[in-house]
JSON list of C-alpha atoms and ligand atoms in Angstrom, two decimals:
[
{"chain": "A", "resi": 162, "resn": "UNK", "atom": "CA", "xyz": [2.05, 6.30, 22.81]},
{"chain": "A", "resi": 163, "resn": "UNK", "atom": "CA", "xyz": [1.32, 8.66, 25.66]},
{"chain": "A", "resi": 164, "resn": "UNK", "atom": "CA", "xyz": [2.99, 11.80, 26.92]},
{"chain": "A", "resi": 165, "resn": "UNK", "atom": "CA", "xyz": [2.43, 12.65, 30.56]},
{"chain": "A", "resi": 166, "resn": "UNK", "atom": "CA", "xyz": [1.98, 16.37, 30.91]},
{"chain": "A", "resi": 167, "resn": "UNK", "atom": "CA", "xyz": [3.71, 16.41, 34.29]},
{"chain": "A", "resi": 168, "resn": "UNK", "atom": "CA", "xyz": [6.92, 15.34, 32.53]},
{"chain": "A", "resi": 169, "resn": "UNK", "atom": "CA", "xyz": [6.99, 18.51, 30.46]},
{"chain": "A", "resi": 170, "resn": "UNK", "atom": "CA", "xyz": [8.98, 21.23, 32.23]},
{"chain": "A", "resi": 171, "resn": "UNK", "atom": "CA", "xyz": [7.07, 24.47, 32.62]},
{"chain": "A", "resi": 172, "resn": "UNK", "atom": "CA", "xyz": [7.90, 26.83, 29.81]},
{"chain": "A", "resi": 173, "resn": "UNK", "atom": "CA", "xyz": [10.24, 24.26, 28.31]},
{"chain": "A", "resi": 174, "resn": "UNK", "atom": "CA", "xyz": [10.18, 21.15, 26.22]},
{"chain": "A", "resi": 175, "resn": "UNK", "atom": "CA", "xyz": [10.45, 17.49, 27.05]},
{"chain": "A", "resi": 176, "resn": "UNK", "atom": "CA", "xyz": [12.97, 15.62, 24.94]},
{"chain": "A", "resi": 177, "resn": "UNK", "atom": "CA", "xyz": [11.36, 12.21, 24.57]},
{"chain": "A", "resi": 178, "resn": "UNK", "atom": "CA", "xyz": [13.47, 9.46, 23.02]},
{"chain": "A", "resi": 179, "resn": "UNK", "atom": "CA", "xyz": [12.57, 5.80, 23.02]},
{"chain": "A", "resi": 180, "resn": "UNK", "atom": "CA", "xyz": [11.03, 2.77, 21.45]},
{"chain": "A", "resi": 181, "resn": "UNK", "atom": "CA", "xyz": [7.45, 1.64, 21.28]},
{"chain": "A", "resi": 182, "resn": "UNK", "atom": "CA", "xyz": [6.17, -1.79, 20.27]},
{"chain": "A", "resi": 183, "resn": "UNK", "atom": "CA", "xyz": [5.13, -1.33, 16.64]},
{"chain": "A", "resi": 184, "resn": "UNK", "atom": "CA", "xyz": [1.94, -3.39, 17.01]},
{"chain": "A", "resi": 185, "resn": "UNK", "atom": "CA", "xyz": [-0.14, -0.24, 17.51]},
{"chain": "A", "resi": 186, "resn": "UNK", "atom": "CA", "xyz": [0.77, 0.94, 14.01]},
{"chain": "A", "resi": 187, "resn": "UNK", "atom": "CA", "xyz": [-1.56, -1.69, 12.44]},
{"chain": "A", "resi": 188, "resn": "UNK", "atom": "CA", "xyz": [0.86, -2.08, 9.55]},
{"chain": "A", "resi": 189, "resn": "UNK", "atom": "CA", "xyz": [-0.78, -5.33, 8.43]},
{"chain": "A", "resi": 190, "resn": "UNK", "atom": "CA", "xyz": [-3.66, -3.16, 7.19]},
{"chain": "A", "resi": 191, "resn": "UNK", "atom": "CA", "xyz": [-1.21, -1.89, 4.60]},
{"chain": "A", "resi": 192, "resn": "UNK", "atom": "CA", "xyz": [0.22, -5.35, 3.81]},
{"chain": "A", "resi": 193, "resn": "UNK", "atom": "CA", "xyz": [3.33, -4.52, 5.76]},
{"chain": "A", "resi": 194, "resn": "UNK", "atom": "CA", "xyz": [5.03, -5.96, 8.84]},
{"chain": "A", "resi": 195, "resn": "UNK", "atom": "CA", "xyz": [7.14, -4.15, 11.34]},
{"chain": "A", "resi": 196, "resn": "UNK", "atom": "CA", "xyz": [10.64, -5.58, 11.75]},
{"chain": "A", "resi": 197, "resn": "UNK", "atom": "CA", "xyz": [11.65, -3.26, 14.58]},
{"chain": "A", "resi": 198, "resn": "UNK", "atom": "CA", "xyz": [9.94, -1.28, 17.31]},
{"chain": "A", "resi": 199, "resn": "UNK", "atom": "CA", "xyz": [8.96, 2.26, 16.43]},
{"chain": "A", "resi": 200, "resn": "UNK", "atom": "CA", "xyz": [11.83, 4.56, 17.30]},
{"chain": "A", "resi": 201, "resn": "UNK", "atom": "CA", "xyz": [10.92, 8.11, 18.21]},
{"chain": "A", "resi": 202, "resn": "UNK", "atom": "CA", "xyz": [12.71, 11.27, 19.13]},
{"chain": "A", "resi": 203, "resn": "UNK", "atom": "CA", "xyz": [10.39, 14.13, 19.99]},
{"chain": "A", "resi": 204, "resn": "UNK", "atom": "CA", "xyz": [10.48, 17.53, 21.60]},
{"chain": "A", "resi": 205, "resn": "UNK", "atom": "CA", "xyz": [7.19, 18.07, 23.37]},
{"chain": "A", "resi": 206, "resn": "UNK", "atom": "CA", "xyz": [5.97, 21.32, 24.84]},
{"chain": "A", "resi": 207, "resn": "UNK", "atom": "CA", "xyz": [2.88, 23.25, 25.74]},
{"chain": "A", "resi": 208, "resn": "UNK", "atom": "CA", "xyz": [1.92, 26.50, 24.12]},
{"chain": "A", "resi": 209, "resn": "UNK", "atom": "CA", "xyz": [-1.34, 28.41, 24.10]},
{"chain": "A", "resi": 210, "resn": "UNK", "atom": "CA", "xyz": [-3.28, 25.65, 25.85]},
{"chain": "A", "resi": 211, "resn": "UNK", "atom": "CA", "xyz": [-2.20, 23.05, 23.32]},
{"chain": "A", "resi": 212, "resn": "UNK", "atom": "CA", "xyz": [0.48, 20.43, 23.12]},
{"chain": "A", "resi": 213, "resn": "UNK", "atom": "CA", "xyz": [3.00, 20.46, 20.33]},
{"chain": "A", "resi": 214, "resn": "UNK", "atom": "CA", "xyz": [5.50, 17.82, 19.36]},
{"chain": "A", "resi": 215, "resn": "UNK", "atom": "CA", "xyz": [8.23, 17.91, 16.74]},
{"chain": "A", "resi": 216, "resn": "UNK", "atom": "CA", "xyz": [10.85, 15.34, 15.93]},
{"chain": "A", "resi": 217, "resn": "UNK", "atom": "CA", "xyz": [11.17, 12.15, 13.96]},
{"chain": "A", "resi": 218, "resn": "UNK", "atom": "CA", "xyz": [9.86, 8.62, 13.76]},
{"chain": "A", "resi": 219, "resn": "UNK", "atom": "CA", "xyz": [11.58, 5.56, 12.31]},
{"chain": "A", "resi": 220, "resn": "UNK", "atom": "CA", "xyz": [10.46, 1.98, 11.94]},
{"chain": "A", "resi": 221, "resn": "UNK", "atom": "CA", "xyz": [11.83, -0.96, 9.98]},
{"chain": "A", "resi": 222, "resn": "UNK", "atom": "CA", "xyz": [9.10, -2.36, 7.75]},
{"chain": "A", "resi": 223, "resn": "UNK", "atom": "CA", "xyz": [8.91, -5.51, 5.66]},
{"chain": "A", "resi": 224, "resn": "UNK", "atom": "CA", "xyz": [7.11, -4.90, 2.38]},
{"chain": "A", "resi": 225, "resn": "UNK", "atom": "CA", "xyz": [6.39, -6.94, -0.73]},
{"chain": "A", "resi": 226, "resn": "UNK", "atom": "CA", "xyz": [7.95, -5.64, -3.96]},
{"chain": "A", "resi": 227, "resn": "UNK", "atom": "CA", "xyz": [5.28, -4.93, -6.59]},
{"chain": "A", "resi": 228, "resn": "UNK", "atom": "CA", "xyz": [7.62, -6.08, -9.37]},
{"chain": "A", "resi": 229, "resn": "UNK", "atom": "CA", "xyz": [9.25, -9.32, -8.17]},
{"chain": "A", "resi": 230, "resn": "UNK", "atom": "CA", "xyz": [6.85, -10.06, -5.26]},
{"chain": "A", "resi": 231, "resn": "UNK", "atom": "CA", "xyz": [9.79, -10.71, -2.95]},
{"chain": "A", "resi": 232, "resn": "UNK", "atom": "CA", "xyz": [9.67, -9.38, 0.57]},
{"chain": "A", "resi": 233, "resn": "UNK", "atom": "CA", "xyz": [12.25, -6.80, 1.54]},
{"chain": "A", "resi": 234, "resn": "UNK", "atom": "CA", "xyz": [12.98, -4.63, 4.53]},
{"chain": "A", "resi": 235, "resn": "UNK", "atom": "CA", "xyz": [13.20, -0.87, 4.48]},
{"chain": "A", "resi": 236, "resn": "UNK", "atom": "CA", "xyz": [13.15, 1.95, 6.99]},
{"chain": "A", "resi": 237, "resn": "UNK", "atom": "CA", "xyz": [10.08, 4.13, 6.98]},
{"chain": "A", "resi": 238, "resn": "UNK", "atom": "CA", "xyz": [10.79, 7.57, 8.42]},
{"chain": "A", "resi": 239, "resn": "UNK", "atom": "CA", "xyz": [8.64, 10.52, 9.26]},
{"chain": "A", "resi": 240, "resn": "UNK", "atom": "CA", "xyz": [11.13, 13.34, 9.48]},
{"chain": "A", "resi": 241, "resn": "UNK", "atom": "CA", "xyz": [10.13, 15.95, 10.38]},
{"chain": "A", "resi": 242, "resn": "UNK", "atom": "CA", "xyz": [7.19, 14.75, 12.40]},
{"chain": "A", "resi": 243, "resn": "UNK", "atom": "CA", "xyz": [5.05, 17.56, 13.79]},
{"chain": "A", "resi": 244, "resn": "UNK", "atom": "CA", "xyz": [1.72, 17.71, 15.51]},
{"chain": "A", "resi": 245, "resn": "UNK", "atom": "CA", "xyz": [-0.38, 20.00, 17.58]},
{"chain": "A", "resi": 246, "resn": "UNK", "atom": "CA", "xyz": [-3.15, 18.87, 19.86]},
{"chain": "A", "resi": 247, "resn": "UNK", "atom": "CA", "xyz": [-5.66, 20.57, 22.09]},
{"chain": "A", "resi": 248, "resn": "UNK", "atom": "CA", "xyz": [-5.40, 19.71, 25.73]},
{"chain": "A", "resi": 249, "resn": "UNK", "atom": "CA", "xyz": [-8.59, 18.20, 27.08]},
{"chain": "A", "resi": 250, "resn": "UNK", "atom": "CA", "xyz": [-7.82, 18.37, 30.80]},
{"chain": "A", "resi": 251, "resn": "UNK", "atom": "CA", "xyz": [-6.39, 14.87, 31.02]},
{"chain": "A", "resi": 252, "resn": "UNK", "atom": "CA", "xyz": [-3.02, 14.22, 32.59]},
{"chain": "A", "resi": 253, "resn": "UNK", "atom": "CA", "xyz": [-1.64, 12.57, 29.51]},
{"chain": "A", "resi": 254, "resn": "UNK", "atom": "CA", "xyz": [-1.94, 13.06, 25.79]},
{"chain": "A", "resi": 255, "resn": "UNK", "atom": "CA", "xyz": [-2.15, 10.09, 23.48]},
{"chain": "A", "resi": 256, "resn": "UNK", "atom": "CA", "xyz": [-0.22, 10.51, 20.23]},
{"chain": "A", "resi": 257, "resn": "UNK", "atom": "CA", "xyz": [-1.06, 7.04, 18.91]},
{"chain": "A", "resi": 258, "resn": "UNK", "atom": "CA", "xyz": [-3.47, 8.12, 16.20]},
{"chain": "A", "resi": 259, "resn": "UNK", "atom": "CA", "xyz": [-1.27, 10.85, 14.74]},
{"chain": "A", "resi": 260, "resn": "UNK", "atom": "CA", "xyz": [1.83, 8.65, 14.77]},
{"chain": "A", "resi": 261, "resn": "UNK", "atom": "CA", "xyz": [0.00, 5.76, 13.11]},
{"chain": "A", "resi": 262, "resn": "UNK", "atom": "CA", "xyz": [-1.47, 8.03, 10.45]},
{"chain": "A", "resi": 263, "resn": "UNK", "atom": "CA", "xyz": [1.86, 9.62, 9.58]},
{"chain": "A", "resi": 264, "resn": "UNK", "atom": "CA", "xyz": [3.66, 6.28, 9.37]},
{"chain": "A", "resi": 265, "resn": "UNK", "atom": "CA", "xyz": [0.95, 4.96, 7.04]},
{"chain": "A", "resi": 266, "resn": "UNK", "atom": "CA", "xyz": [1.28, 8.06, 4.85]},
{"chain": "A", "resi": 267, "resn": "UNK", "atom": "CA", "xyz": [5.03, 7.48, 4.66]},
{"chain": "A", "resi": 268, "resn": "UNK", "atom": "CA", "xyz": [4.66, 3.90, 3.40]},
{"chain": "A", "resi": 269, "resn": "UNK", "atom": "CA", "xyz": [5.39, 3.63, -0.32]},
{"chain": "A", "resi": 270, "resn": "UNK", "atom": "CA", "xyz": [2.21, 3.11, -2.36]},
{"chain": "A", "resi": 271, "resn": "UNK", "atom": "CA", "xyz": [4.09, 0.89, -4.82]},
{"chain": "A", "resi": 272, "resn": "UNK", "atom": "CA", "xyz": [6.95, -0.65, -2.86]},
{"chain": "A", "resi": 273, "resn": "UNK", "atom": "CA", "xyz": [9.97, -1.69, -4.94]},
{"chain": "A", "resi": 274, "resn": "UNK", "atom": "CA", "xyz": [12.83, -3.69, -3.53]},
{"chain": "A", "resi": 275, "resn": "UNK", "atom": "CA", "xyz": [15.28, -1.59, -5.57]},
{"chain": "A", "resi": 276, "resn": "UNK", "atom": "CA", "xyz": [13.85, 1.77, -4.49]},
{"chain": "A", "resi": 277, "resn": "UNK", "atom": "CA", "xyz": [16.88, 2.56, -2.34]},
{"chain": "A", "resi": 278, "resn": "UNK", "atom": "CA", "xyz": [19.31, 1.47, -5.01]},
{"chain": "A", "resi": 279, "resn": "UNK", "atom": "CA", "xyz": [20.91, -1.05, -2.67]},
{"chain": "A", "resi": 280, "resn": "UNK", "atom": "CA", "xyz": [19.95, -4.02, -4.81]},
{"chain": "A", "resi": 281, "resn": "UNK", "atom": "CA", "xyz": [18.67, -4.78, -8.27]},
{"chain": "A", "resi": 282, "resn": "UNK", "atom": "CA", "xyz": [15.10, -5.99, -8.51]},
{"chain": "A", "resi": 283, "resn": "UNK", "atom": "CA", "xyz": [15.21, -9.46, -10.13]},
{"chain": "A", "resi": 284, "resn": "UNK", "atom": "CA", "xyz": [12.06, -8.61, -12.10]},
{"chain": "A", "resi": 285, "resn": "UNK", "atom": "CA", "xyz": [14.06, -6.09, -14.14]},
{"chain": "A", "resi": 286, "resn": "UNK", "atom": "CA", "xyz": [16.13, -8.89, -15.62]},
{"chain": "A", "resi": 287, "resn": "UNK", "atom": "CA", "xyz": [13.31, -11.35, -16.24]},
{"chain": "A", "resi": 288, "resn": "UNK", "atom": "CA", "xyz": [12.87, -10.30, -19.89]},
{"chain": "A", "resi": 289, "resn": "UNK", "atom": "CA", "xyz": [14.06, -12.75, -22.51]},
{"chain": "A", "resi": 290, "resn": "UNK", "atom": "CA", "xyz": [17.76, -12.01, -23.05]},
{"chain": "A", "resi": 291, "resn": "UNK", "atom": "CA", "xyz": [17.46, -12.35, -26.86]},
{"chain": "A", "resi": 292, "resn": "UNK", "atom": "CA", "xyz": [14.84, -9.60, -27.12]},
{"chain": "A", "resi": 293, "resn": "UNK", "atom": "CA", "xyz": [16.90, -7.22, -29.25]},
{"chain": "A", "resi": 294, "resn": "UNK", "atom": "CA", "xyz": [14.25, -4.48, -29.31]},
{"chain": "A", "resi": 295, "resn": "UNK", "atom": "CA", "xyz": [14.84, -3.76, -25.63]},
{"chain": "A", "resi": 296, "resn": "UNK", "atom": "CA", "xyz": [18.05, -2.23, -24.39]},
{"chain": "A", "resi": 297, "resn": "UNK", "atom": "CA", "xyz": [19.55, -4.81, -22.11]},
{"chain": "A", "resi": 298, "resn": "UNK", "atom": "CA", "xyz": [21.06, -4.72, -18.68]},
{"chain": "A", "resi": 299, "resn": "UNK", "atom": "CA", "xyz": [21.95, -1.50, -16.99]},
{"chain": "A", "resi": 300, "resn": "UNK", "atom": "CA", "xyz": [22.47, 0.60, -20.12]},
{"chain": "A", "resi": 301, "resn": "UNK", "atom": "CA", "xyz": [19.47, 2.97, -19.65]},
{"chain": "A", "resi": 302, "resn": "UNK", "atom": "CA", "xyz": [20.35, 3.47, -16.02]},
{"chain": "A", "resi": 303, "resn": "UNK", "atom": "CA", "xyz": [23.96, 4.12, -16.95]},
{"chain": "A", "resi": 304, "resn": "UNK", "atom": "CA", "xyz": [22.83, 6.99, -19.14]},
{"chain": "A", "resi": 305, "resn": "UNK", "atom": "CA", "xyz": [20.68, 8.41, -16.35]},
{"chain": "A", "resi": 306, "resn": "UNK", "atom": "CA", "xyz": [23.54, 8.14, -13.89]},
{"chain": "A", "resi": 307, "resn": "UNK", "atom": "CA", "xyz": [25.73, 10.00, -16.36]},
{"chain": "A", "resi": 308, "resn": "UNK", "atom": "CA", "xyz": [23.19, 12.83, -16.58]},
{"chain": "A", "resi": 309, "resn": "UNK", "atom": "CA", "xyz": [22.97, 13.05, -12.81]},
{"chain": "A", "resi": 310, "resn": "UNK", "atom": "CA", "xyz": [26.73, 13.26, -12.48]},
{"chain": "A", "resi": 311, "resn": "UNK", "atom": "CA", "xyz": [26.90, 15.95, -15.12]},
{"chain": "A", "resi": 312, "resn": "UNK", "atom": "CA", "xyz": [24.23, 18.02, -13.34]},
{"chain": "A", "resi": 313, "resn": "UNK", "atom": "CA", "xyz": [26.07, 17.75, -10.07]},
{"chain": "A", "resi": 314, "resn": "UNK", "atom": "CA", "xyz": [29.31, 18.95, -11.60]},
{"chain": "A", "resi": 315, "resn": "UNK", "atom": "CA", "xyz": [27.59, 22.02, -13.09]},
{"chain": "A", "resi": 316, "resn": "UNK", "atom": "CA", "xyz": [26.23, 23.13, -9.71]},
{"chain": "B", "resi": 200, "resn": "ZN", "atom": "ZN1", "xyz": [11.67, -6.48, -6.57]}
]
């Protein structure tokens, strides 16, 4: 992922928007697979002999749920993304390393397919249904939801 310095207007910022093949992210190192190119939207400028970039990164990633072991897709975002880099006299600046590092930091350490609340993780319902010592179904979550609603109303 390279920024050509000539593209940056003098005294201004370059608004860089686009897609980059996600292969350079090396997501397989983190047991993940990209399911989209990396989408970026950055404002890049030069200040005090260094390059700065701010904006956001998004990539669709396929992860394996730690509870049910099913694969699921989620969007990993770095927002805001920000970096500063010394200029070394070259005509372009390579942001690959910083982008890869930030995406890896944004990956969940313990991915759960129900983390976004869009679906229920099947592993949550795999307990024996006649286990009376455990509250069943969604009851505990219902209570939590109630608390959340109450809090919101108070604000
Ligand atoms: Zn799951």
